[in-house]
Short mmCIF file of C-alpha atoms in Angstrom, two decimals:
data_model
loop_
_atom_site.label_atom_id
_atom_site.label_comp_id
_atom_site.label_asym_id
_atom_site.label_seq_id
_atom_site.Cartn_x
_atom_site.Cartn_y
_atom_site.Cartn_z
CA UNK V 1 69.57 39.23 83.11
CA UNK V 2 68.45 42.86 82.84
CA UNK V 3 70.61 45.33 80.94
CA UNK V 4 70.53 48.84 79.53
CA UNK V 5 70.99 48.34 75.79
CA UNK V 6 72.03 50.96 73.24
CA UNK V 7 69.56 50.29 70.40
CA UNK V 8 70.25 53.32 68.19
CA UNK V 9 71.04 57.03 68.26
CA UNK V 10 69.75 58.47 71.55
CA UNK V 11 67.84 55.25 72.18
CA UNK V 12 68.48 53.11 75.26
CA UNK V 13 66.23 50.24 76.37
CA UNK V 14 66.18 48.53 79.75
CA UNK V 15 65.31 44.94 78.89
CA UNK V 16 66.11 41.27 79.27
CA UNK V 17 69.24 39.99 77.51
CA UNK V 18 71.05 36.62 77.59
CA UNK V 19 72.94 36.01 80.83
CA UNK V 20 76.66 36.77 80.91
CA UNK V 21 78.51 33.44 80.87
CA UNK V 22 82.18 33.38 81.92
CA UNK V 23 84.62 31.13 80.10
CA UNK V 24 86.83 28.83 82.19
CA UNK V 25 89.47 31.57 82.61
CA UNK V 26 87.02 34.27 83.75
CA UNK V 27 85.11 35.27 86.87
CA UNK V 28 81.43 36.21 86.87
CA UNK V 29 80.90 39.57 88.56
CA UNK V 30 77.54 40.82 89.80
CA UNK V 31 77.64 44.52 88.95
CA UNK V 32 76.75 46.80 91.87
CA UNK V 33 77.79 50.16 90.42
CA UNK V 34 78.55 51.29 86.87
CA UNK V 35 79.45 54.84 85.82
CA UNK V 36 78.45 56.69 82.65
CA UNK V 37 81.56 57.69 80.68
CA UNK V 38 81.99 60.31 77.97
CA UNK V 39 82.64 57.48 75.49
CA UNK V 40 79.25 56.02 76.40
CA UNK V 41 77.73 59.38 75.58
CA UNK V 42 79.60 59.51 72.25
CA UNK V 43 78.10 56.13 71.35
CA UNK V 44 74.63 57.21 72.51
CA UNK V 45 74.83 60.21 70.17
CA UNK V 46 75.91 58.03 67.25
CA UNK V 47 79.44 59.47 67.17
CA UNK V 48 81.38 56.24 67.77
CA UNK V 49 81.58 53.74 64.92
CA UNK V 50 83.42 51.35 67.26
CA UNK V 51 80.22 50.88 69.28
CA UNK V 52 77.43 49.90 66.88
CA UNK V 53 73.89 49.16 68.10
CA UNK V 54 72.65 46.96 69.63
CA UNK V 55 75.25 46.92 72.39
CA UNK V 56 75.47 46.98 76.18
CA UNK V 57 77.59 50.01 77.02
CA UNK V 58 79.40 50.76 80.29
CA UNK V 59 82.96 50.01 81.39
CA UNK V 60 83.39 51.83 84.75
CA UNK V 61 82.20 49.19 87.16
CA UNK V 62 82.57 47.47 90.51
CA UNK V 63 80.75 44.51 91.97
CA UNK V 64 80.95 41.14 93.68
CA UNK V 65 82.34 37.86 92.34
CA UNK V 66 79.71 35.13 92.04
CA UNK V 67 80.73 31.48 92.35
CA UNK V 68 84.09 29.77 92.53
CA UNK V 69 86.81 30.03 95.15
CA UNK V 70 86.44 33.82 95.40
CA UNK V 71 82.66 33.92 95.71
CA UNK V 72 81.58 37.10 97.51
CA UNK V 73 84.83 39.01 96.93
CA UNK V 74 84.24 42.72 96.29
CA UNK V 75 86.14 43.95 93.22
CA UNK V 76 86.58 46.86 90.87
CA UNK V 77 87.09 46.18 87.18
CA UNK V 78 89.92 47.17 84.87
CA UNK V 79 87.95 46.89 81.60
CA UNK V 80 90.99 47.01 79.29
CA UNK V 81 92.25 43.62 78.08
CA UNK V 82 95.49 43.32 76.13
CA UNK V 83 96.75 40.30 74.19
CA UNK V 84 99.38 39.60 76.86
CA UNK V 85 102.16 38.63 74.44
CA UNK V 86 103.07 41.67 72.34
CA UNK V 87 105.92 44.08 73.16
CA UNK V 88 103.49 46.61 74.63
CA UNK V 89 101.86 44.07 76.96
CA UNK V 90 105.11 42.42 78.06
CA UNK V 91 106.55 45.86 78.91
CA UNK V 92 103.52 46.73 81.05
CA UNK V 93 101.93 49.08 78.52
CA UNK V 94 98.81 47.06 77.73
CA UNK V 95 97.02 50.29 76.83
CA UNK V 96 99.11 50.43 73.62
CA UNK V 97 98.46 46.83 72.60
CA UNK V 98 97.35 46.70 68.97
CA UNK V 99 94.85 43.96 69.86
CA UNK V 100 93.55 45.53 73.06
CA UNK V 101 89.86 45.17 73.81
CA UNK V 102 87.57 46.88 76.27
CA UNK V 103 84.20 45.82 77.55
CA UNK V 104 81.37 47.84 75.94
CA UNK V 105 83.00 47.46 72.53
CA UNK V 106 82.26 44.46 70.27
CA UNK V 107 82.74 41.60 70.77
CA UNK V 108 82.67 42.41 74.52
CA UNK V 109 79.39 43.54 76.06
CA UNK V 110 79.58 46.20 78.74
CA UNK V 111 78.70 46.68 82.39
CA UNK V 112 75.30 48.39 82.19
CA UNK V 113 73.94 44.99 83.16
CA UNK V 114 73.39 42.77 86.16
CA UNK V 115 76.47 40.66 85.40
CA UNK V 116 79.72 40.84 83.44
CA UNK V 117 82.51 38.29 82.88
CA UNK V 118 86.16 39.32 83.40
CA UNK V 119 89.50 37.57 83.76
CA UNK V 120 90.95 37.61 87.31
CA UNK V 121 93.95 39.74 86.27
CA UNK V 122 91.53 42.59 85.54
CA UNK V 123 89.93 42.54 88.98
CA UNK V 124 91.24 44.46 92.00
CA UNK V 125 89.96 43.53 95.44
CA UNK V 126 88.13 46.32 97.27
CA UNK V 127 88.46 46.69 101.06
CA UNK V 128 85.28 46.30 103.08
CA UNK V 129 85.45 49.92 104.26
CA UNK V 130 85.37 51.33 100.68
CA UNK V 131 82.00 51.60 98.96
CA UNK V 132 81.59 49.99 95.56
CA UNK V 133 80.31 53.34 94.24
CA UNK V 134 83.75 54.80 95.00
CA UNK V 135 85.46 51.71 93.62
CA UNK V 136 83.56 52.12 90.33
CA UNK V 137 85.36 55.45 89.89
CA UNK V 138 88.71 53.65 89.55
CA UNK V 139 88.54 53.53 85.75
CA UNK V 140 88.02 57.26 85.03
CA UNK V 141 90.37 58.19 87.87
CA UNK V 142 93.04 55.89 86.41
CA UNK V 143 92.77 57.64 83.03
CA UNK V 144 93.78 60.91 84.65
CA UNK V 145 96.27 59.33 87.07
CA UNK V 146 98.15 57.92 84.06
CA UNK V 147 98.02 61.23 82.20
CA UNK V 148 99.27 63.24 85.16
CA UNK V 149 102.09 60.78 85.84
CA UNK V 150 103.34 61.12 82.26
CA UNK V 151 103.02 64.90 82.34
CA UNK V 152 104.98 65.34 85.56
CA UNK V 153 107.81 63.13 84.29
CA UNK V 154 108.14 65.35 81.20
CA UNK V 155 107.87 68.70 83.03
CA UNK V 156 111.04 70.81 82.75
CA UNK V 157 112.59 71.48 86.19
CA UNK V 158 112.56 75.20 85.36
CA UNK V 159 108.82 75.26 84.70
CA UNK V 160 106.48 76.23 87.52
CA UNK V 161 104.63 73.55 89.49
CA UNK V 162 101.27 75.05 88.57
CA UNK V 163 98.57 73.31 86.59
CA UNK V 164 95.43 74.20 84.66
CA UNK V 165 92.83 71.59 83.76
CA UNK V 166 90.59 72.41 80.80
CA UNK V 167 87.16 70.88 81.42
CA UNK V 168 85.35 70.17 84.67
CA UNK V 169 83.74 66.85 83.80
CA UNK V 170 84.70 63.58 85.44
CA UNK V 171 88.07 63.27 83.68
CA UNK V 172 88.93 66.92 84.36
CA UNK V 173 88.01 66.59 88.02
CA UNK V 174 89.96 63.33 88.20
CA UNK V 175 92.97 65.11 86.70
CA UNK V 176 92.77 67.87 89.31
CA UNK V 177 92.59 65.27 92.10
CA UNK V 178 95.48 63.28 90.60
CA UNK V 179 97.62 66.42 90.27
CA UNK V 180 97.12 67.17 93.95
CA UNK V 181 97.70 63.56 94.98
CA UNK V 182 100.94 63.49 92.96
CA UNK V 183 102.37 66.61 94.55
CA UNK V 184 101.04 69.78 92.90
CA UNK V 185 99.29 72.23 95.20
CA UNK V 186 98.43 74.96 92.65
CA UNK V 187 95.68 73.43 90.50
CA UNK V 188 92.85 75.29 88.74
CA UNK V 189 90.01 73.97 86.57
CA UNK V 190 88.65 76.00 83.64
CA UNK V 191 84.97 75.14 83.15
CA UNK V 192 82.51 77.34 81.19
CA UNK V 193 79.37 75.87 82.78
CA UNK V 194 78.49 77.97 85.83
CA UNK V 195 76.48 75.20 87.49
CA UNK V 196 79.38 72.76 87.14
CA UNK V 197 81.89 75.35 88.43
CA UNK V 198 79.78 75.96 91.50
CA UNK V 199 79.48 72.22 92.14
CA UNK V 200 83.23 71.64 91.85
CA UNK V 201 84.10 74.55 94.13
CA UNK V 202 81.56 73.77 96.83
CA UNK V 203 81.49 69.97 96.74
CA UNK V 204 85.06 69.16 95.67
CA UNK V 205 87.01 72.19 96.94
CA UNK V 206 88.56 72.75 93.49
CA UNK V 207 89.28 76.36 92.37
CA UNK V 208 87.47 77.03 89.10
CA UNK V 209 87.43 79.78 86.47
CA UNK V 210 85.19 80.23 83.39
CA UNK V 211 88.20 80.19 81.05
CA UNK V 212 91.95 79.87 81.45
CA UNK V 213 94.14 82.96 81.74
CA UNK V 214 97.80 83.45 82.64
CA UNK V 215 100.40 80.71 82.22
CA UNK V 216 100.98 77.30 83.75
CA UNK V 217 103.73 74.72 83.87
CA UNK V 218 101.31 71.92 83.02
CA UNK V 219 97.99 72.12 81.15
CA UNK V 220 95.66 69.14 80.95
CA UNK V 221 93.15 69.17 78.08
CA UNK V 222 90.34 66.93 79.30
CA UNK V 223 88.02 68.07 76.48
CA UNK V 224 89.97 67.69 73.26
CA UNK V 225 88.39 70.26 70.94
CA UNK V 226 90.28 72.63 68.66
CA UNK V 227 89.32 75.53 70.94
CA UNK V 228 90.69 73.85 74.07
CA UNK V 229 93.89 72.82 72.27
CA UNK V 230 94.32 76.45 71.20
CA UNK V 231 93.95 77.51 74.84
CA UNK V 232 96.40 74.85 75.97
CA UNK V 233 99.10 75.90 73.51
CA UNK V 234 98.74 79.58 74.49
CA UNK V 235 98.58 79.08 78.28
CA UNK V 236 101.50 76.70 78.74
CA UNK V 237 104.80 78.16 79.97
CA UNK V 238 108.09 77.76 78.07
CA UNK V 239 109.41 74.32 78.93
CA UNK V 240 105.95 73.30 80.07
CA UNK V 241 103.79 70.32 79.16
CA UNK V 242 100.40 69.86 77.54
CA UNK V 243 98.75 66.58 78.47
CA UNK V 244 95.94 65.73 76.06
CA UNK V 245 93.25 63.31 77.22
CA UNK V 246 90.06 64.55 75.54
CA UNK V 247 88.74 63.05 72.30
CA UNK V 248 86.33 65.79 71.24
CA UNK V 249 87.78 66.55 67.78
CA UNK V 250 90.52 64.98 65.71
CA UNK V 251 92.35 68.05 64.42
CA UNK V 252 92.98 71.78 64.83
CA UNK V 253 93.86 74.24 67.53
CA UNK V 254 97.50 73.77 68.41
CA UNK V 255 99.90 76.67 67.88
CA UNK V 256 102.78 74.53 66.65
CA UNK V 257 105.07 77.52 66.05
CA UNK V 258 104.78 78.72 69.66
CA UNK V 259 105.16 75.19 71.00
CA UNK V 260 108.30 74.71 68.94
CA UNK V 261 109.91 78.04 69.88
CA UNK V 262 109.04 77.63 73.57
CA UNK V 263 109.92 73.93 73.74
CA UNK V 264 106.48 72.96 74.98
CA UNK V 265 105.97 69.20 75.20
CA UNK V 266 102.73 67.68 73.94
CA UNK V 267 101.71 64.27 75.27
CA UNK V 268 98.73 62.34 74.02
CA UNK V 269 97.52 59.84 76.61
CA UNK V 270 95.19 56.86 76.35
CA UNK V 271 93.61 55.06 79.30
CA UNK V 272 96.23 53.61 81.71
CA UNK V 273 98.67 50.81 82.31
CA UNK V 274 97.76 47.94 84.66
CA UNK V 275 100.13 49.44 87.23
CA UNK V 276 98.47 52.86 86.91
CA UNK V 277 95.11 51.19 87.53
CA UNK V 278 96.41 49.44 90.66
CA UNK V 279 98.10 52.64 91.88
CA UNK V 280 94.84 54.54 91.39
CA UNK V 281 92.96 51.93 93.39
CA UNK V 282 95.49 52.28 96.21
CA UNK V 283 95.01 56.06 96.15
CA UNK V 284 91.23 55.59 96.36
CA UNK V 285 91.51 53.13 99.22
CA UNK V 286 93.89 55.23 101.34
CA UNK V 287 92.05 58.51 100.75
CA UNK V 288 94.67 60.39 98.72
CA UNK V 289 92.03 61.26 96.09
CA UNK V 290 89.64 62.72 98.64
CA UNK V 291 86.20 61.59 99.75
CA UNK V 292 85.01 60.86 96.18
CA UNK V 293 81.45 61.71 97.16
CA UNK V 294 80.61 63.80 94.11
CA UNK V 295 78.83 61.21 91.92
CA UNK V 296 75.07 61.16 91.47
CA UNK V 297 73.41 57.75 91.92
CA UNK V 298 70.49 56.40 89.89
CA UNK V 299 68.96 52.96 89.21
CA UNK V 300 70.02 51.27 85.96
CA UNK V 301 66.34 51.10 85.03
CA UNK V 302 66.44 54.92 84.88
CA UNK V 303 69.51 54.87 82.63
CA UNK V 304 67.78 56.27 79.54
CA UNK V 305 66.67 59.31 81.53
CA UNK V 306 70.17 59.72 82.95
CA UNK V 307 71.68 59.86 79.46
CA UNK V 308 69.02 62.33 78.31
CA UNK V 309 69.70 64.56 81.32
CA UNK V 310 73.44 64.49 80.61
CA UNK V 311 72.71 65.30 76.96
CA UNK V 312 70.65 68.36 77.95
CA UNK V 313 73.22 69.64 80.45
CA UNK V 314 70.82 69.22 83.37
CA UNK V 315 73.30 67.31 85.56
CA UNK V 316 75.63 69.30 87.82
CA UNK V 317 77.55 66.29 89.15
CA UNK V 318 80.55 65.24 87.04
CA UNK V 319 79.52 61.58 87.15
CA UNK V 320 76.37 59.47 87.28
CA UNK V 321 76.65 56.00 88.79
CA UNK V 322 73.98 53.50 87.76
CA UNK V 323 72.87 50.68 90.08
CA UNK V 324 71.52 47.47 88.47
#
């Protein structure tokens, strides 16, 4: 099969690789759409030791089952696989499983390929009236759906129902959409890139500002740098919540004294639970997350150029979907 292979820092090669072969407990999925994630970009830049070259990246995918009783079924893929037996998994929190694995991280190859093998429990059927490009957005949307759900549960009743999202990339946009879908009407995105701000306002109807000002009941850091954490801890109201999704830098930025004195809750969030993934799919299918027409589409064979364009900041759209 053909695949886009990460062969070294800023080096991607579209070439033949061994066919994906499912084990007896897996389905073979022909990939129709696969999105480029920020973690793929981290690997591409050589910033992720968990993804050594050579490796097929990609974990945001949808496609069609090939063979077996469900041949031809359209599905979207939950790429996160827990052990199934630990306390985290048995309580429905597979995302905290110590032995969790995700496709695009050894020993699992990713979805920038013609085929990928997945267990049936990680596949969600897609209605015929929903495009597989939209269905491929389920993974990044689920990341933010999970984060927003946790943040709203922790929000003090006295805090305002206003939210600021730091970062207008795919996860930031997904957070803004999830906030609206889960009941908040006052949502603003802080994004320094003027081209991206214009895209989000015109294409996605999301209010944007160059940088956050004022105060908010809930602040979502979809970037994760010291500078954005500093903004989050200064812009959150007393009794408010900071939801931290971004993985830009490990340390720095938080004003712990202010957060302590103002009883500001900080929540770190990682991926999603299986139920969050299913709930996100339902919200995609019934339209609660909007038209989801803001991704740019390119052939997988042009994947190296797509990564280079993202690296240079030449892409206005918050997501690129690759088609094998």
